[in-house]
mmCIF file of C-alpha atoms in Angstrom:
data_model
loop_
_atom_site.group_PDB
_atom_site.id
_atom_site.type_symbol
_atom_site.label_atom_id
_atom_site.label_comp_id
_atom_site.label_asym_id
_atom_site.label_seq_id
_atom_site.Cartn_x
_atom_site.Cartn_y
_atom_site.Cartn_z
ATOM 1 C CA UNK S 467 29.092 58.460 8.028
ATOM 2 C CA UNK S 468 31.599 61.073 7.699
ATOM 3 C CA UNK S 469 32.587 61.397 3.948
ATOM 4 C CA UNK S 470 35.984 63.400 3.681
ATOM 5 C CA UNK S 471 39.588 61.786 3.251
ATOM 6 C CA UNK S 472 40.232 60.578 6.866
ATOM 7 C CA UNK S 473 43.825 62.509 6.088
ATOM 8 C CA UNK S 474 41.435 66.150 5.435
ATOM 9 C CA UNK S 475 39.913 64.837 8.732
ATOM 10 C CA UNK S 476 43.050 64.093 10.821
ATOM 11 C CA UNK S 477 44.682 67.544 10.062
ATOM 12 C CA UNK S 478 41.610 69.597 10.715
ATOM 13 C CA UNK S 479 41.409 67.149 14.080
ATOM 14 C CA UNK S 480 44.858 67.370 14.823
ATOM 15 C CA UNK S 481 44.723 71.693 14.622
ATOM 16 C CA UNK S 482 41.988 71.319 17.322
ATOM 17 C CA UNK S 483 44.436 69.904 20.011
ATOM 18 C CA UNK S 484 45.633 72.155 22.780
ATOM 19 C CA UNK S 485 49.316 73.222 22.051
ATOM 20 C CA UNK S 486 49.928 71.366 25.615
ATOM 21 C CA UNK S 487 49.205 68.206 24.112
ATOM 22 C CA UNK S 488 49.607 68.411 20.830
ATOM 23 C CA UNK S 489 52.844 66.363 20.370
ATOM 24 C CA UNK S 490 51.443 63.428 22.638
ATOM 25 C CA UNK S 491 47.841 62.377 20.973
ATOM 26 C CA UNK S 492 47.470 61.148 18.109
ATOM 27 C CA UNK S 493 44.345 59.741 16.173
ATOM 28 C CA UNK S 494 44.628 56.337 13.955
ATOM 29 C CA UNK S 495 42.199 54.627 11.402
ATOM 30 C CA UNK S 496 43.234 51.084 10.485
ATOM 31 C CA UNK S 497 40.881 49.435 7.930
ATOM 32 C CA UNK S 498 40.777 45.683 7.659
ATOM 33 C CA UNK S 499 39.933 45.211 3.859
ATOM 34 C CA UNK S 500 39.361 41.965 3.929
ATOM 35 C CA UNK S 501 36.112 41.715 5.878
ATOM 36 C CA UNK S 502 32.794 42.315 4.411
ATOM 37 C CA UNK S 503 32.436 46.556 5.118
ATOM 38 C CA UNK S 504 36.232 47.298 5.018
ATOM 39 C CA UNK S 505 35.760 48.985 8.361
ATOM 40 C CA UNK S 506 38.247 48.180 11.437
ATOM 41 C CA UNK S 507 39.470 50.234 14.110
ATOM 42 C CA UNK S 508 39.865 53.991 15.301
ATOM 43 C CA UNK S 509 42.411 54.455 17.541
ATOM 44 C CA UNK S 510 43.381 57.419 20.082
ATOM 45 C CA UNK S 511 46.659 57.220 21.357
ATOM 46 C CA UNK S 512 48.087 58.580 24.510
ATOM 47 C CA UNK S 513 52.564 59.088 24.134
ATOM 48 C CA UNK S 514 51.912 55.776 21.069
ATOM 49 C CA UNK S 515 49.994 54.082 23.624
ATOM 50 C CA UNK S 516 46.200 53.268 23.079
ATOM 51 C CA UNK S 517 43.848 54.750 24.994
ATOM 52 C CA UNK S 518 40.662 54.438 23.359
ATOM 53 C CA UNK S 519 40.077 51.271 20.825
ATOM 54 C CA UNK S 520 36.743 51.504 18.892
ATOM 55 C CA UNK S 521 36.916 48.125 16.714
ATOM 56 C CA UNK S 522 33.963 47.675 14.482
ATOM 57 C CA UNK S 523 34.080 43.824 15.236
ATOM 58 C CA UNK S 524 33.928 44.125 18.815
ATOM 59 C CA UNK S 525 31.202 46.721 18.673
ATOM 60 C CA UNK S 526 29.406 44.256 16.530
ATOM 61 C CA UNK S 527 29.723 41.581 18.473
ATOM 62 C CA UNK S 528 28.735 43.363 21.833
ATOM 63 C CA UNK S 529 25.090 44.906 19.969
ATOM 64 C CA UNK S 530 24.515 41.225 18.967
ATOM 65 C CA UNK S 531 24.406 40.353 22.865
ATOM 66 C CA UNK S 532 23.010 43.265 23.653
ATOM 67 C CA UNK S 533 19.786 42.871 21.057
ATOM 68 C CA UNK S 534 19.740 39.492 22.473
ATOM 69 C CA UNK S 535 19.572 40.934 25.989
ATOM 70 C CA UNK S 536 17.074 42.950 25.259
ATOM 71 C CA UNK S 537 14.547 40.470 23.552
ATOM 72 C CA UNK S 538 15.340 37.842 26.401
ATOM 73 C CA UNK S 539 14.376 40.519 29.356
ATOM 74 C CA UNK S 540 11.215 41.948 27.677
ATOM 75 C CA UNK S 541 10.542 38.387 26.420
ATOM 76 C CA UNK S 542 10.176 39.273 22.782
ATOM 77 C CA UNK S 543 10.840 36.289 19.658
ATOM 78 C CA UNK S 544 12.784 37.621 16.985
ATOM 79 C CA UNK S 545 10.183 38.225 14.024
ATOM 80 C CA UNK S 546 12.346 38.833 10.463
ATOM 81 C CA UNK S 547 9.263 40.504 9.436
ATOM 82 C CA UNK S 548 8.991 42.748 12.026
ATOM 83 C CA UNK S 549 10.981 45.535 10.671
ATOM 84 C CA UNK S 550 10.104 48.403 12.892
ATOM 85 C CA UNK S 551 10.602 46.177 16.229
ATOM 86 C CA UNK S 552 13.805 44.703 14.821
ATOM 87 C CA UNK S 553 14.913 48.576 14.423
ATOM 88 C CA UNK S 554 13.972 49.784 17.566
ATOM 89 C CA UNK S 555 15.485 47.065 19.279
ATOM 90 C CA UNK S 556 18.755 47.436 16.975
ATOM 91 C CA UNK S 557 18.960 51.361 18.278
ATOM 92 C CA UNK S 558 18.311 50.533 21.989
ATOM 93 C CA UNK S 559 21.534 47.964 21.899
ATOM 94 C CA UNK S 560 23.298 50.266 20.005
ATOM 95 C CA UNK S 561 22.581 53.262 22.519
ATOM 96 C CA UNK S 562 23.513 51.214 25.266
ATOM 97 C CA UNK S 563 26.391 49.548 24.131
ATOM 98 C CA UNK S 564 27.431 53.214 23.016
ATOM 99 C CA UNK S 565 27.060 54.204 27.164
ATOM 100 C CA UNK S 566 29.476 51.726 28.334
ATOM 101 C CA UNK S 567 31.980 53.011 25.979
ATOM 102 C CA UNK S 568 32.045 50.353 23.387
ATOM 103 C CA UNK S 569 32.456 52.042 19.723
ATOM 104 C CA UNK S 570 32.983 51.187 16.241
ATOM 105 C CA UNK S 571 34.990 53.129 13.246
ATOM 106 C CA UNK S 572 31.938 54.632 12.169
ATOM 107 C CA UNK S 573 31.019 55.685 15.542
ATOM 108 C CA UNK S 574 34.159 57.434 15.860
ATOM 109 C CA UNK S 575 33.275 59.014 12.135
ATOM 110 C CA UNK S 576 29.627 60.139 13.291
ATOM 111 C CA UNK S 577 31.038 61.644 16.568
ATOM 112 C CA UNK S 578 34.031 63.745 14.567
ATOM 113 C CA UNK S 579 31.126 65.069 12.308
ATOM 114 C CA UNK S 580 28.840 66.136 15.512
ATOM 115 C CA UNK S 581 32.510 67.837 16.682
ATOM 116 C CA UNK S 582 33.525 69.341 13.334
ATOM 117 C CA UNK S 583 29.686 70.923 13.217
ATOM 118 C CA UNK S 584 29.108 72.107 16.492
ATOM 119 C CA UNK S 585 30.273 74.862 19.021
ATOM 120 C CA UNK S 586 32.893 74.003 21.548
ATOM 121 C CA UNK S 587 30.343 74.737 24.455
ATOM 122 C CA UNK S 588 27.666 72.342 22.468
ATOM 123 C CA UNK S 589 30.309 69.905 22.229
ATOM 124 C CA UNK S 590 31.433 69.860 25.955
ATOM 125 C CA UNK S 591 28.066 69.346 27.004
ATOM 126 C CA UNK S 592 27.177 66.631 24.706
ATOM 127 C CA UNK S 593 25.826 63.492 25.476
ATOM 128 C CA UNK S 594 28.458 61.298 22.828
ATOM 129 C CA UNK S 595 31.551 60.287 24.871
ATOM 130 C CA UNK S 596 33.531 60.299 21.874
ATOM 131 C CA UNK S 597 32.509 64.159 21.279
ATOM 132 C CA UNK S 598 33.332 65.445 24.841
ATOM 133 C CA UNK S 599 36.608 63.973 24.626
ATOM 134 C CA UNK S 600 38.001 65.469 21.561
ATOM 135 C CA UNK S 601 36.416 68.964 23.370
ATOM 136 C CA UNK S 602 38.678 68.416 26.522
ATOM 137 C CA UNK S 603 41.376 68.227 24.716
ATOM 138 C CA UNK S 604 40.269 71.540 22.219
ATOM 139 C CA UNK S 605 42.657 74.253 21.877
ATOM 140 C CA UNK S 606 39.630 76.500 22.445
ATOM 141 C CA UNK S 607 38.766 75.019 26.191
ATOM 142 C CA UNK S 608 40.940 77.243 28.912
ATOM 143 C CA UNK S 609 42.241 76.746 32.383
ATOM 144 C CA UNK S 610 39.236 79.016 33.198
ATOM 145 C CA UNK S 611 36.479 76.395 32.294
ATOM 146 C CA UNK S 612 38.539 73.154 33.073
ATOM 147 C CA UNK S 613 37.897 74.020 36.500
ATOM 148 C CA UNK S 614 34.730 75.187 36.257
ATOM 149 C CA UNK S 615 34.031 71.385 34.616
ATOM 150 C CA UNK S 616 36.071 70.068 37.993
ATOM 151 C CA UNK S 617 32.742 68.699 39.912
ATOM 152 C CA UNK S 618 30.795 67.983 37.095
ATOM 153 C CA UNK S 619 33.781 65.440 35.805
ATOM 154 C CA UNK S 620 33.532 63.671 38.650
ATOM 155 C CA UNK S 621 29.930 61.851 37.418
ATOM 156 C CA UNK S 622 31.418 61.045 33.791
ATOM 157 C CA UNK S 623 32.931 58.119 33.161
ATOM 158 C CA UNK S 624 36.463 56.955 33.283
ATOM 159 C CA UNK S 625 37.663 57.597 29.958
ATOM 160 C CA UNK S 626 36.275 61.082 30.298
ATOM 161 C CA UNK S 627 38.314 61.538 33.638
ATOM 162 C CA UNK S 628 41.310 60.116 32.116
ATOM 163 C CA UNK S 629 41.419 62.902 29.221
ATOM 164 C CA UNK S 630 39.952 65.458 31.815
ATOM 165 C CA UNK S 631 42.771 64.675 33.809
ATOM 166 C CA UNK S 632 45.296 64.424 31.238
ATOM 167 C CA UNK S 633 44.473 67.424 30.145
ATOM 168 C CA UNK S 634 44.255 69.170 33.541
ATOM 169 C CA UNK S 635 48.428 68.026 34.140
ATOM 170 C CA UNK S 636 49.677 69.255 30.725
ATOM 171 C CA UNK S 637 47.975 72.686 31.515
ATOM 172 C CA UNK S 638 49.606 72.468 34.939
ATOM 173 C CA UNK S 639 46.393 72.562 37.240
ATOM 174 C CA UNK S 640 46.404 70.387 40.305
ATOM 175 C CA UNK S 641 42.846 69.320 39.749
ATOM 176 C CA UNK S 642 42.453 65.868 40.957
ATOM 177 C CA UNK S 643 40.181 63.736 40.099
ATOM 178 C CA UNK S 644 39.728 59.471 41.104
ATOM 179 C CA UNK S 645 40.320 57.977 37.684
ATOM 180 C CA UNK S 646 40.093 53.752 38.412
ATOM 181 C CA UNK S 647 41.309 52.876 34.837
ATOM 182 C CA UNK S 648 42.096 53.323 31.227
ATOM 183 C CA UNK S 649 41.120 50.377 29.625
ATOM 184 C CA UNK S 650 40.523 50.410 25.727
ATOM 185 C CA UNK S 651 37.428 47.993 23.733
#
C-alpha cells in the first residue's frame, strides 16, 4: 500500500497531467471511517463528473463471487486449513476481478506507486488499467506517440478508450476511436 499523505500524492499526481487537461481531472479519496479498514473510494473525475469509481466494498464484494466462482467451476470445497489453496484462489479472483475493471482504494494506491516508480514508456505498456490511464493522460506522452498508440487502443478496454480519447480531443487530434461507454464500479 502506498504510504505517503494522499495530499503529497495528489500534487505530485496532479503535476503529471497534460497542461490540456489539467483543469478538467481531478483525483478524490473518500474514506469511510466507520467500517472495519477505514478504506472507501478513489475517485477520478472527468469536468466533477465520475469517471472511474474504485469502492473497496464493491471490489470486496465482487472477489467474494468471484472466489466462489472459481471453487464452484474447478469443483473445489473451501478448506480453512488450506492456506496456500485459499491464497491462490484469493489472487486468481482478485486478478480477474482487476481485468474487468473493478478496483478498490488500495488498488488505486498500488497502481499510483507502480506509476510514481516507473518510466512513462513502462507505464504505457503496463498491464494495470489503472497505470495506463494516469500515463495517457501524462504531461510527458506527445501528439507524436498518441497516434502511434491509435491501433493498439483499439483492443483495450473502454475506460482506456475513453481517456485515450479524451485525451486525443484536448490535444486537438481527430483520432477516433468506438468508445461504447463510461460506466464507473
Amino acid at each position: 500500500m502506498y504510504k505517503p499523505k494522499w495530499s503529497k500524492a495528489k500534487k505530485q499526481l496532479k503535476g503529471f497531467i497534460c497542461e490540456s487537461l489539467k483543469d478538467r481531472i481531478d483525483f478524490h479519496i473518500i474514506n469511510y471511517r466507520k467500517t472495519h479498514d477505514q478504506l472507501g473510494r478513489a475517485v477520478i473525475t472527468v469536468d466533477k463528473k465520475e469517471v472511474l469509481n474504485m469502492c473497496t466494498i464493491t471490489s470486496d464484494i465482487a472477489l467474494i463471487r468471484k472466489e466462489r466462482d472459481i471453487r464452484r467451476n474447478q469443483n473445489i470445497e473451501y478448506d480453512v486449513y488450506n492456506q496456500n489453496q485459499n491464497y491462490e484462489i484469493g489472487v486468481q479472483a482478485h486478478n480477474l476481478i482487476k481485468a474487468e475493471g473493478i478496483f478498490a482504494q488500495y488498488d488505486f494506491f498500488d497502481s499510483l506507486e507502480q506509476y510514481f516508480n516507473s518510466s512513462i514508456e513502462k507505464s504505457l505498456t503496463s498491464t494495470d488499467m489503472v497505470v495506463k490511464i494516469l500515463s495517457l493522460i501524462d504531461r510527458r506522452i506527445g501528439k507524436r506517440t498518441l497516434e502511434k498508440l491509435n491501433e493498439s487502443i483499439k483492443s483495450e478496454s473502454d475506460i482506456i478508450k475513453y481517456f485515450y480519447q479524451l485525451r486525443c480531443n484536448a490535444e486537438g487530434l481527430n483520432l477516433r476511436i468506438s468508445v461504447f461507454c463510461c460506466c464507473t464500479n
